[in-house]
PDB file of C-alpha atoms in Angstrom:
ATOM      1  CA  UNK A   1       5.003 -27.332  11.389  1.00 73.00           C
ATOM      2  CA  UNK A   2       4.626 -28.790  14.858  1.00 79.00           C
ATOM      3  CA  UNK A   3       8.216 -30.023  14.745  1.00 78.00           C
ATOM      4  CA  UNK A   4       9.495 -26.554  13.869  1.00 74.00           C
ATOM      5  CA  UNK A   5       7.479 -24.937  16.644  1.00 71.00           C
ATOM      6  CA  UNK A   6       8.532 -27.564  19.163  1.00 78.00           C
ATOM      7  CA  UNK A   7      12.243 -27.230  18.444  1.00 79.00           C
ATOM      8  CA  UNK A   8      12.586 -23.468  18.001  1.00 74.00           C
ATOM      9  CA  UNK A   9      13.990 -21.264  20.723  1.00 72.00           C
ATOM     10  CA  UNK A  10      12.096 -18.276  22.081  1.00 65.00           C
ATOM     11  CA  UNK A  11      12.957 -14.955  20.472  1.00 56.00           C
ATOM     12  CA  UNK A  12      14.853 -12.462  22.561  1.00 55.00           C
ATOM     13  CA  UNK A  13      13.325  -9.025  22.864  1.00 51.00           C
ATOM     14  CA  UNK A  14      14.826  -5.893  24.270  1.00 63.00           C
ATOM     15  CA  UNK A  15      12.455  -4.217  26.737  1.00 57.00           C
ATOM     16  CA  UNK A  16      14.772  -1.204  26.927  1.00 66.00           C
ATOM     17  CA  UNK A  17      14.693  -0.340  23.220  1.00 70.00           C
ATOM     18  CA  UNK A  18      12.139   2.411  23.664  1.00 68.00           C
ATOM     19  CA  UNK A  19      14.050   3.902  26.554  1.00 74.00           C
ATOM     20  CA  UNK A  20      17.268   3.778  24.549  1.00 73.00           C
ATOM     21  CA  UNK A  21      15.627   5.503  21.614  1.00 73.00           C
ATOM     22  CA  UNK A  22      14.160   8.193  23.858  1.00 75.00           C
ATOM     23  CA  UNK A  23      17.596   8.885  25.297  1.00 79.00           C
ATOM     24  CA  UNK A  24      19.002   9.258  21.770  1.00 77.00           C
ATOM     25  CA  UNK A  25      16.084  11.495  20.723  1.00 77.00           C
ATOM     26  CA  UNK A  26      14.824   9.037  18.097  1.00 77.00           C
ATOM     27  CA  UNK A  27      11.601   7.837  19.712  1.00 76.00           C
ATOM     28  CA  UNK A  28       9.413   9.989  17.444  1.00 81.00           C
ATOM     29  CA  UNK A  29      11.096   8.691  14.302  1.00 79.00           C
ATOM     30  CA  UNK A  30      10.655   5.110  15.522  1.00 78.00           C
ATOM     31  CA  UNK A  31       6.953   5.688  16.250  1.00 81.00           C
ATOM     32  CA  UNK A  32       6.385   7.345  12.865  1.00 86.00           C
ATOM     33  CA  UNK A  33       8.075   4.509  11.004  1.00 84.00           C
ATOM     34  CA  UNK A  34       5.844   1.989  12.774  1.00 84.00           C
ATOM     35  CA  UNK A  35       2.745   4.054  11.957  1.00 89.00           C
ATOM     36  CA  UNK A  36       3.837   4.306   8.313  1.00 91.00           C
ATOM     37  CA  UNK A  37       4.318   0.543   8.065  1.00 91.00           C
ATOM     38  CA  UNK A  38       0.892  -0.092   9.569  1.00 92.00           C
ATOM     39  CA  UNK A  39      -0.855   2.465   7.328  1.00 95.00           C
ATOM     40  CA  UNK A  40       0.756   1.456   4.029  1.00 95.00           C
ATOM     41  CA  UNK A  41      -1.442  -1.605   3.237  1.00 96.00           C
ATOM     42  CA  UNK A  42      -4.601   0.438   3.803  1.00 96.00           C
ATOM     43  CA  UNK A  43      -3.259   3.255   1.649  1.00 96.00           C
ATOM     44  CA  UNK A  44      -2.422   0.889  -1.194  1.00 96.00           C
ATOM     45  CA  UNK A  45      -5.839  -0.741  -1.092  1.00 97.00           C
ATOM     46  CA  UNK A  46      -7.535   2.668  -1.048  1.00 96.00           C
ATOM     47  CA  UNK A  47      -5.419   3.914  -3.986  1.00 96.00           C
ATOM     48  CA  UNK A  48      -6.092   0.888  -6.200  1.00 96.00           C
ATOM     49  CA  UNK A  49      -9.796   0.827  -5.295  1.00 95.00           C
ATOM     50  CA  UNK A  50     -10.162   4.494  -6.224  1.00 94.00           C
ATOM     51  CA  UNK A  51      -8.245   4.000  -9.471  1.00 93.00           C
ATOM     52  CA  UNK A  52     -10.323   1.002 -10.531  1.00 92.00           C
ATOM     53  CA  UNK A  53     -13.617   2.691  -9.674  1.00 91.00           C
ATOM     54  CA  UNK A  54     -12.561   5.841 -11.521  1.00 90.00           C
ATOM     55  CA  UNK A  55     -11.618   3.867 -14.645  1.00 89.00           C
ATOM     56  CA  UNK A  56     -14.860   1.898 -14.541  1.00 87.00           C
ATOM     57  CA  UNK A  57     -16.840   5.129 -14.184  1.00 85.00           C
ATOM     58  CA  UNK A  58     -15.075   6.745 -17.133  1.00 79.00           C
ATOM     59  CA  UNK A  59     -15.600   3.707 -19.329  1.00 80.00           C
ATOM     60  CA  UNK A  60     -19.281   3.572 -18.381  1.00 81.00           C
ATOM     61  CA  UNK A  61     -19.583   7.229 -19.379  1.00 80.00           C
ATOM     62  CA  UNK A  62     -17.810   6.532 -22.689  1.00 78.00           C
ATOM     63  CA  UNK A  63     -14.886   8.839 -21.948  1.00 74.00           C
ATOM     64  CA  UNK A  64     -11.247   8.231 -22.787  1.00 69.00           C
ATOM     65  CA  UNK A  65      -8.968   7.248 -19.941  1.00 64.00           C
ATOM     66  CA  UNK A  66      -5.999   9.583 -20.251  1.00 68.00           C
ATOM     67  CA  UNK A  67      -2.826   7.898 -21.453  1.00 64.00           C
ATOM     68  CA  UNK A  68      -4.339   4.538 -22.400  1.00 59.00           C
ATOM     69  CA  UNK A  69      -6.373   5.299 -25.490  1.00 57.00           C
ATOM     70  CA  UNK A  70      -9.222   3.210 -24.075  1.00 54.00           C
ATOM     71  CA  UNK A  71     -12.832   4.190 -24.392  1.00 52.00           C
ATOM     72  CA  UNK A  72     -15.222   4.843 -27.242  1.00 50.00           C
ATOM     73  CA  UNK A  73     -14.089   8.393 -27.893  1.00 51.00           C
ATOM     74  CA  UNK A  74     -10.393   7.633 -28.388  1.00 48.00           C
ATOM     75  CA  UNK A  75      -8.646   9.025 -31.441  1.00 50.00           C
ATOM     76  CA  UNK A  76      -7.506   5.556 -32.551  1.00 50.00           C
ATOM     77  CA  UNK A  77     -11.049   4.302 -33.041  1.00 49.00           C
ATOM     78  CA  UNK A  78     -12.381   7.466 -34.664  1.00 49.00           C
ATOM     79  CA  UNK A  79      -9.715   7.377 -37.410  1.00 48.00           C
ATOM     80  CA  UNK A  80     -10.626   3.844 -38.554  1.00 46.00           C
TER      81      UNK A  80
END
């Protein structure tokens, strides 16, 4: 790791990118895409957390989770 860091060259960055995007009228789209990329991990974690908690709550209440057939009141178990 130290060898890679010692031998790599510094990355070039363009300090005028924002100004170039503003001149082309695309600065808002660039800012929104950056905000979307930053918000996506939090949105995914929130979605999966809500889904898991909802499923756990339904199972604790003994209700069927729609589309899975899980739970005590499912039609598969009542026919047996």
